[in-house]
Coordinates of C-alpha atoms in Angstrom, one line a residue:
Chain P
X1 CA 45.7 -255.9 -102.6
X2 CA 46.9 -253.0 -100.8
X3 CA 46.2 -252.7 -96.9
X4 CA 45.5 -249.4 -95.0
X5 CA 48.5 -248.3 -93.5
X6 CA 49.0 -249.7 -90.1
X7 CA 50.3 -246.9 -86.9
X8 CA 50.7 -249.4 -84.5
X9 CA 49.5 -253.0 -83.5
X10 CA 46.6 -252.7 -81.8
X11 CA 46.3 -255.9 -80.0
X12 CA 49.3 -256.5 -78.0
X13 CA 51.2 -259.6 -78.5
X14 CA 50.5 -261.1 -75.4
X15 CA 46.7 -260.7 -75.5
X16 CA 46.6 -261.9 -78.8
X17 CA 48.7 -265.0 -77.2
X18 CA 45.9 -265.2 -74.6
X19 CA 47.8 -263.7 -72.1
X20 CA 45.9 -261.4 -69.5
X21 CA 46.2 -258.0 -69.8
X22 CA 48.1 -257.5 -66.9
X23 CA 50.9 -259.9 -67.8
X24 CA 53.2 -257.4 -69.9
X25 CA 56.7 -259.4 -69.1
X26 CA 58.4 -259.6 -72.8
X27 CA 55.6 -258.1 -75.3
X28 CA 57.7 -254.8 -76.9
X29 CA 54.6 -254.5 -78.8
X30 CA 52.9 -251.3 -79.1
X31 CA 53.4 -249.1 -75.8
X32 CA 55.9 -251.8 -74.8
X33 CA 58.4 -251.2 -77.0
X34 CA 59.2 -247.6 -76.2
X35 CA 61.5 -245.7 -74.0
X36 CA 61.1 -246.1 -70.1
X37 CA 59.3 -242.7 -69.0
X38 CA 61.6 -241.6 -66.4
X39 CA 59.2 -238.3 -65.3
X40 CA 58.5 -239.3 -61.6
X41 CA 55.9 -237.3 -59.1
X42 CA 55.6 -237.0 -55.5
X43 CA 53.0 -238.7 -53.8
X44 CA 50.1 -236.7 -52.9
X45 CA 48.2 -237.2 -49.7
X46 CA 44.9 -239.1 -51.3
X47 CA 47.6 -241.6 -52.8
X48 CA 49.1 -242.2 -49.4
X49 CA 45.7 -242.4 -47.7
X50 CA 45.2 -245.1 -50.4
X51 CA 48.1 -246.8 -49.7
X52 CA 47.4 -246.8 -45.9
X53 CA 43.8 -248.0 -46.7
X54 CA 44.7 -250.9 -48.3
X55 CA 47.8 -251.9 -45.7
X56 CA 45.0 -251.4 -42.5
X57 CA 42.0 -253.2 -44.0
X58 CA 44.7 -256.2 -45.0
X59 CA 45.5 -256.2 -41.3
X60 CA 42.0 -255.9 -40.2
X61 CA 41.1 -258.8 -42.5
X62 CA 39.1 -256.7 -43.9
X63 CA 40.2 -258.3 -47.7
X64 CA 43.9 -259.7 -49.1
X65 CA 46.6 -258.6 -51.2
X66 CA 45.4 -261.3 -53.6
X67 CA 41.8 -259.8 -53.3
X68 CA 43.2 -256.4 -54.5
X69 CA 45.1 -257.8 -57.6
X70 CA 41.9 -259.7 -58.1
X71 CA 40.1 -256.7 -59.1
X72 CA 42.8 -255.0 -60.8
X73 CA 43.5 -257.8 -63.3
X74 CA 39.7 -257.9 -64.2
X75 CA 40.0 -254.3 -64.9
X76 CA 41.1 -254.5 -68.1
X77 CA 44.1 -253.3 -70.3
X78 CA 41.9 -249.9 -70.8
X79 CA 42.2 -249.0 -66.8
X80 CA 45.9 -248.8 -67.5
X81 CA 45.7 -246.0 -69.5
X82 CA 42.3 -243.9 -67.9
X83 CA 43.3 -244.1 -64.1
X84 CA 46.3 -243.4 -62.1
X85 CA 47.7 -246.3 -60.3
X86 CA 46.1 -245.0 -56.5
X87 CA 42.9 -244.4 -58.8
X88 CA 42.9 -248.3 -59.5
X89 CA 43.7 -249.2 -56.1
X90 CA 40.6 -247.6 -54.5
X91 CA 38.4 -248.6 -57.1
X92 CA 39.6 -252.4 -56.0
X93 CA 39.7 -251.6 -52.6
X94 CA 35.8 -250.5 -52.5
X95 CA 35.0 -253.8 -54.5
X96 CA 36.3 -256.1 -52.1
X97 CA 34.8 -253.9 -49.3
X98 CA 31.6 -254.0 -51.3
X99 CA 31.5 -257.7 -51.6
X100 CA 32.8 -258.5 -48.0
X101 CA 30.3 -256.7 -46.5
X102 CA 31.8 -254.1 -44.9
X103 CA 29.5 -251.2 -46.1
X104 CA 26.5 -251.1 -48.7
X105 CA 26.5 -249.5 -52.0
X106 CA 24.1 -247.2 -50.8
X107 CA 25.9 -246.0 -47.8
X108 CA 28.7 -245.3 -50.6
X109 CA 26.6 -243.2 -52.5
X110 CA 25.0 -241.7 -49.6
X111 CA 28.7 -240.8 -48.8
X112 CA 29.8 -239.5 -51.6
X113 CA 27.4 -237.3 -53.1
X114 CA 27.5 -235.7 -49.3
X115 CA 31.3 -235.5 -49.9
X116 CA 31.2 -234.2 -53.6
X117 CA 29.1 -231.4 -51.7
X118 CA 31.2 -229.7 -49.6
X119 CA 33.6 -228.1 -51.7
X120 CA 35.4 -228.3 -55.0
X121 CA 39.0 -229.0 -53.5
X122 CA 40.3 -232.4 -52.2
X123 CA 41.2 -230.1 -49.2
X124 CA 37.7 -228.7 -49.1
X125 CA 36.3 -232.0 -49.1
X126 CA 38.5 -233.7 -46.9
X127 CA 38.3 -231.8 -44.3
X128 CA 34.7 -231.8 -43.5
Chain D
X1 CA 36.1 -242.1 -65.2
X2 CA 36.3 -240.0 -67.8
X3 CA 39.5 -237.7 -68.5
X4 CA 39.9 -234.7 -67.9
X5 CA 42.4 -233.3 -69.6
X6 CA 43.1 -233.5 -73.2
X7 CA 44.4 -236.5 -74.7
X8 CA 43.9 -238.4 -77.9
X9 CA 42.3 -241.4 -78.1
X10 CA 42.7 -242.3 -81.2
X11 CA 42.2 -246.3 -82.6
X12 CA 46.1 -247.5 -81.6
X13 CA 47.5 -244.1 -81.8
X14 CA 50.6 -243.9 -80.0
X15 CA 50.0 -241.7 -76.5
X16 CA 51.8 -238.9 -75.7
X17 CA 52.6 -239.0 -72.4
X18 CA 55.0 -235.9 -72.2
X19 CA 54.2 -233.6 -68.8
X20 CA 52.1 -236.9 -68.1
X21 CA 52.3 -239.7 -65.0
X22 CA 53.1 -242.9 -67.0
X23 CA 49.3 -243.4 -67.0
X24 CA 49.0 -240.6 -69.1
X25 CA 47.8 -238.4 -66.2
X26 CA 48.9 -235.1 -65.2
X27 CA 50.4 -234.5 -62.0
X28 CA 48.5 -233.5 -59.3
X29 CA 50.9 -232.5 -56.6
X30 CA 48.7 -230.1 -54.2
X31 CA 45.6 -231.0 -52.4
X32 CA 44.2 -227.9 -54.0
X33 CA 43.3 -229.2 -57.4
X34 CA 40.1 -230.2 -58.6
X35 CA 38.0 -232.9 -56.5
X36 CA 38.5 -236.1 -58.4
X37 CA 35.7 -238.9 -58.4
X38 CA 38.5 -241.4 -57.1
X39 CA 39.1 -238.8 -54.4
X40 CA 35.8 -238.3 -53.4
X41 CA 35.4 -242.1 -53.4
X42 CA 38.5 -242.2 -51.4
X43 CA 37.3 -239.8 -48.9
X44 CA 33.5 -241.9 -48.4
X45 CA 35.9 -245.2 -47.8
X46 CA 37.7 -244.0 -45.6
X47 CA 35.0 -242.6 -43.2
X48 CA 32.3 -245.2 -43.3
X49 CA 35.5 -247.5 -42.3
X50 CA 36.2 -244.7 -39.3
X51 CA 32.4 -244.8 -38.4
X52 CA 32.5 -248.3 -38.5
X53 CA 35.0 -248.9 -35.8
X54 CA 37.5 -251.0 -38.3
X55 CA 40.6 -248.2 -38.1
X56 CA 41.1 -244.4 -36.9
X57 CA 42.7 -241.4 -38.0
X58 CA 45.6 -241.5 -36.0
X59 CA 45.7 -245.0 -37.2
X60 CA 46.1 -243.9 -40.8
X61 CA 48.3 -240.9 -39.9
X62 CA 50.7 -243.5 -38.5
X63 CA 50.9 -245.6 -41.3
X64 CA 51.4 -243.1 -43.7
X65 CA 54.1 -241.9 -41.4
X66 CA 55.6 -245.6 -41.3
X67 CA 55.5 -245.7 -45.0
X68 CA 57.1 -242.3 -45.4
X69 CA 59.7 -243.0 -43.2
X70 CA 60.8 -246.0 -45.3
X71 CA 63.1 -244.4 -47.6
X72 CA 66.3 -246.3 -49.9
X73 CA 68.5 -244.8 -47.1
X74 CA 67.4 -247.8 -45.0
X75 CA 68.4 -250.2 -48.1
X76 CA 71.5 -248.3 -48.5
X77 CA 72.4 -249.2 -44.8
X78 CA 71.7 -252.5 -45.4
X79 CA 74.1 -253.0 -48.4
X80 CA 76.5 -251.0 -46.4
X81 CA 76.7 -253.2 -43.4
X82 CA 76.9 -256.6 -46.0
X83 CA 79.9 -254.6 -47.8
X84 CA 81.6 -254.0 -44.2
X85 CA 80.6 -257.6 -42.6
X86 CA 81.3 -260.8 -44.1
X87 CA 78.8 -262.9 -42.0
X88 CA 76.1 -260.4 -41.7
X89 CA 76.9 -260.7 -46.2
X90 CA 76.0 -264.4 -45.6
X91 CA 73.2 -264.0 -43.3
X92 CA 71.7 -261.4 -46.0
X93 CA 72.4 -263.7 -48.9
X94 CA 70.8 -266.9 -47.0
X95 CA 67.5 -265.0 -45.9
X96 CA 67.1 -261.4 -46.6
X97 CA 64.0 -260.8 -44.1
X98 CA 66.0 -262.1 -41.0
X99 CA 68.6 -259.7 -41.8
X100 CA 66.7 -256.4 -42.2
X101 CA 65.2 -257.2 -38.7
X102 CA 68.5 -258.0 -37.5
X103 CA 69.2 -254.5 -38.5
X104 CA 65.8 -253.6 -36.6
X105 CA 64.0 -252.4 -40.1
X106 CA 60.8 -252.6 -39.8
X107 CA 60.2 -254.7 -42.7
X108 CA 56.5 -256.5 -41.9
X109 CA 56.1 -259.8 -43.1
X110 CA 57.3 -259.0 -46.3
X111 CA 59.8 -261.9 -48.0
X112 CA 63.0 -260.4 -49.4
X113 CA 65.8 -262.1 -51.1
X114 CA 69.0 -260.3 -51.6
X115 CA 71.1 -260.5 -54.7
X116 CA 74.4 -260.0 -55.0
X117 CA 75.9 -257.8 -58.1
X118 CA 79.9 -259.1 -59.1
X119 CA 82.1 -258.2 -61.6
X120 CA 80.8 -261.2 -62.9
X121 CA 77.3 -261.0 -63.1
X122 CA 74.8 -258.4 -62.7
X123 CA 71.2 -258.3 -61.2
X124 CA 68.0 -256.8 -62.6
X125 CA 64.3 -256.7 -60.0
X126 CA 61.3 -256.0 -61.8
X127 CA 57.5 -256.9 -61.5
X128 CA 56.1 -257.6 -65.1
X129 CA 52.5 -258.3 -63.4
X130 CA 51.8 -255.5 -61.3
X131 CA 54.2 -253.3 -58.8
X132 CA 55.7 -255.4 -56.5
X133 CA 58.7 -253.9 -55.1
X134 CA 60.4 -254.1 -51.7
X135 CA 58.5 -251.1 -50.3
X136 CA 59.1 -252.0 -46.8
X137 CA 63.0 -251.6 -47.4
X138 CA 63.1 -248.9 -50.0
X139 CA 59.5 -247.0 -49.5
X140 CA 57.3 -246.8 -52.6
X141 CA 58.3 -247.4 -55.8
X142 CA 59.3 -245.1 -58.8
X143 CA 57.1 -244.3 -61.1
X144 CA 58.9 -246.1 -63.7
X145 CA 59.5 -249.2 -62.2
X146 CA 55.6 -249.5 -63.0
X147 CA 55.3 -248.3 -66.6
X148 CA 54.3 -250.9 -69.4
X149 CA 57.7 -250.0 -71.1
X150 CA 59.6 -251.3 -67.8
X151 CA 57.8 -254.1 -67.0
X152 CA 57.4 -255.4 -70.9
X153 CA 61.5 -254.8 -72.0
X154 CA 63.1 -255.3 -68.5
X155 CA 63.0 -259.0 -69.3
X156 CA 63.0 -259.2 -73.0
X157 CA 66.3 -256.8 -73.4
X158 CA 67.7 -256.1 -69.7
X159 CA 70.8 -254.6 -71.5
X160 CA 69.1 -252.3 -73.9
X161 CA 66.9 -250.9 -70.4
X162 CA 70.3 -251.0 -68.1
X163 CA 71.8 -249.1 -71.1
X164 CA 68.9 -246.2 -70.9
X165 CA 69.8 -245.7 -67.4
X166 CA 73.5 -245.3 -68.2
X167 CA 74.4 -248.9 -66.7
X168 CA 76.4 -250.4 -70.1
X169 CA 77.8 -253.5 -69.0
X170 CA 80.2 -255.7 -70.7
X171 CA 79.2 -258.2 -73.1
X172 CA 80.3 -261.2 -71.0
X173 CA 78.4 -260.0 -67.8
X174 CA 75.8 -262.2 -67.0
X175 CA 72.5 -260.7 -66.5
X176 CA 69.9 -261.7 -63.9
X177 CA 66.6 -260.6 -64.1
X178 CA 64.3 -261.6 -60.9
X179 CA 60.6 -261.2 -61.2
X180 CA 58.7 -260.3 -58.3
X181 CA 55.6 -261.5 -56.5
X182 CA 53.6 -260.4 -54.3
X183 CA 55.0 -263.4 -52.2
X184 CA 58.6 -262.6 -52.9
X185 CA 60.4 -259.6 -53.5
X186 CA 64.0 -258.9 -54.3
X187 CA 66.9 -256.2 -53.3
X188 CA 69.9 -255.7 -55.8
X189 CA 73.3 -255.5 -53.5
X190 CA 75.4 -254.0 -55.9
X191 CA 79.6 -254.7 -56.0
X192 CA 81.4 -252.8 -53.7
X193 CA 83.0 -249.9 -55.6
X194 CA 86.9 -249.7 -55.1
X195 CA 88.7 -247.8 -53.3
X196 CA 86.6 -248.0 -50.1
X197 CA 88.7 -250.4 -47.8
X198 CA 88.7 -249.0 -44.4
X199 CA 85.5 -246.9 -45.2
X200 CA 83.1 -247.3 -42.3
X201 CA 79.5 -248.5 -42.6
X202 CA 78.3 -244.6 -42.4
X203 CA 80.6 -243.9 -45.4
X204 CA 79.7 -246.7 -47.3
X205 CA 75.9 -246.3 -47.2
X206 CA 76.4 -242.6 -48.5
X207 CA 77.5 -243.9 -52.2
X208 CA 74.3 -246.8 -52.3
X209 CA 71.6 -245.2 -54.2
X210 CA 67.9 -246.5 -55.0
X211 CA 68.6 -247.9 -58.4
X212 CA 71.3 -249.8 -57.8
X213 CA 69.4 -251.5 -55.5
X214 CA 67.0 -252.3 -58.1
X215 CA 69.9 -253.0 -60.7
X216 CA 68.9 -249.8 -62.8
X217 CA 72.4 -248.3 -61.6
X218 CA 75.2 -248.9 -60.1
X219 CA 76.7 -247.4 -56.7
X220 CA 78.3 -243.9 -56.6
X221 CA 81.9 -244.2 -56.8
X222 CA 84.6 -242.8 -54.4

């Protein structure tokens, strides 16, 4: 019996153990196993107004630390991979905003499309 | 959120994430690049929280200045002052928060533990879950401390990843390696190098950089 040639494992180890996703500690499997990309970036200011977000509405008691990681573990090992790490946040952070109340889905969109409108820069859109 | 930019997505094709964040995005250093939907989402948040009387934008401003201004050089005067004072060494080692606000760093509420490299053993901080790191000593994290490939091999082979970043220890060093929480998170003080007696705190904070505070290097030497 011969078997179609394999690249790579497509289910890490640690899922297939019935690990979550998010709990990579050990499994060289796949992605895992490879060098440590050292290429670093600077962080741009949506990433910092991100960061700041999350630290102000955790003050406010607006929603917790373990509220965020809530959201980003039920993300799903595909999230790693499409989003940026800031992109993940804020995607988390509206969620628990969402279900604490703090503003309505349709405000959001309301929001954004108006935002989306005003120019095709962050600095554009930012700024109005 | 679709991509934009090219990328294969082949059935467990191997990534390449060259030019790439270790998300496999590119860099987007200026505020002049296309509007992203995250952006745009990010922008909406933040002003329905302004309109809503829960924060400011001088209240943002200042936190993003707090946060910038943590940097490792506050970490690096913190190992410097343990490597000059014997009791202020103890008081780190017993409880790493009190110390730091000793030292008036503005640390939060944020639970450190300091451990200490020897010739005998050395000490290795990741966060295999997530990205927990001790921002409020060091400022934000690397980008590699929060790849798959660090968080997956930093505790399966700490020596083969210390050996990547040019750490090659002996083979009868003990290695460490502390996982982080979001409850707990560690600092690395790394061995004094020698040849620094009489060296003053100001002198010995210039050779502590930000990996060997993390345990992915070790301390310039004199």
């Amino acid at each position: 019996m011969t078997e179609p040639e394999q690249k790579t494992d497509p289910i890490p180890e640690s899922l297939a153990a019935g690990r979550r996703w998010h709990d990579m500690g050990g499994d060289i499997s796949g992605d895992g196993g490879g060098p440590i990309p050292r290429e670093g970036h600077d962080y741009a200011l949506w990433e910092k107004r991100i960061d700041a977000l999350m630290v102000l509405c955790g003050e406010k008691g607006l929603m917790t630390v373990d509220g965020l990681r809530r959201v980003l573990e039920d993300m799903g090992p595909e999230s790693f991979e499409t989003m940026g790490y800031y992109e993940r946040w804020i995607a988390s952070v509206n969620q628990n905003l969402l279900e604490g109340g703090v503003y309505t889905t349709e405000e959001l969109g309301t929001r954004m499309e108006a935002v989306a409108r005003r120019g095709a820069s962050y600095g554009e859109a930012a700024g109005g | 959120m679709p991509h934009d930019h090219p990328h294969s997505h082949d059935e467990g094709a191997v990534h390449s994430h060259e030019g790439m964040s270790p998300s496999g995005h590119p860099y987007r250093a200026d505020n002049d690049t296309p509007l992203t939907y995250w952006q745009v989402m990010e922008i909406a948040i933040r002003e329905l929280l302004i309109e809503k009387g829960h924060t400011d934008a001088a209240e943002i401003t200042r936190q993003i200045d707090r946060m910038d201004a943590r940097s490792p050089a506050d970490g690096a005067r913190l190992v410097a002052r343990a490597w000059h004072d014997p009791a202020f060494r103890e008081r780190l080692l017993a409880d790493g928060s009190a110390a730091c606000r000793e030292m008036d760093l503005d640390i939060g509420p944020m639970h450190l533990i300091a451990v200490e490299n020897s010739e005998a053993v050395h000490n290795l901080v990741v966060c295999t879950l997530c990205s927990c790191y001790p921002r409020n000593l060091l400022g934000l994290p690397p980008d590699w401390y929060k790849t798959r490939a660090y968080r997956s091999r930093a505790v399966r082979e700490p020596r083969a990843v210390l050996r990547e970043f040019g750490v090659d220890l002996p083979g009868d060093t003990t290695v460490r390696v502390h996982d982080s929480t979001a409850d707990m998170r560690y600092v690395v003080i790394p061995a004094r190098p020698r040849g620094t007696e009489g060296w003053s705190e100001t002198e010995l904070a210039a050779l502590v950089t930000r990996d060997s505070m993390i345990g992915t290097g070790l301390p310039r030497q004199p």
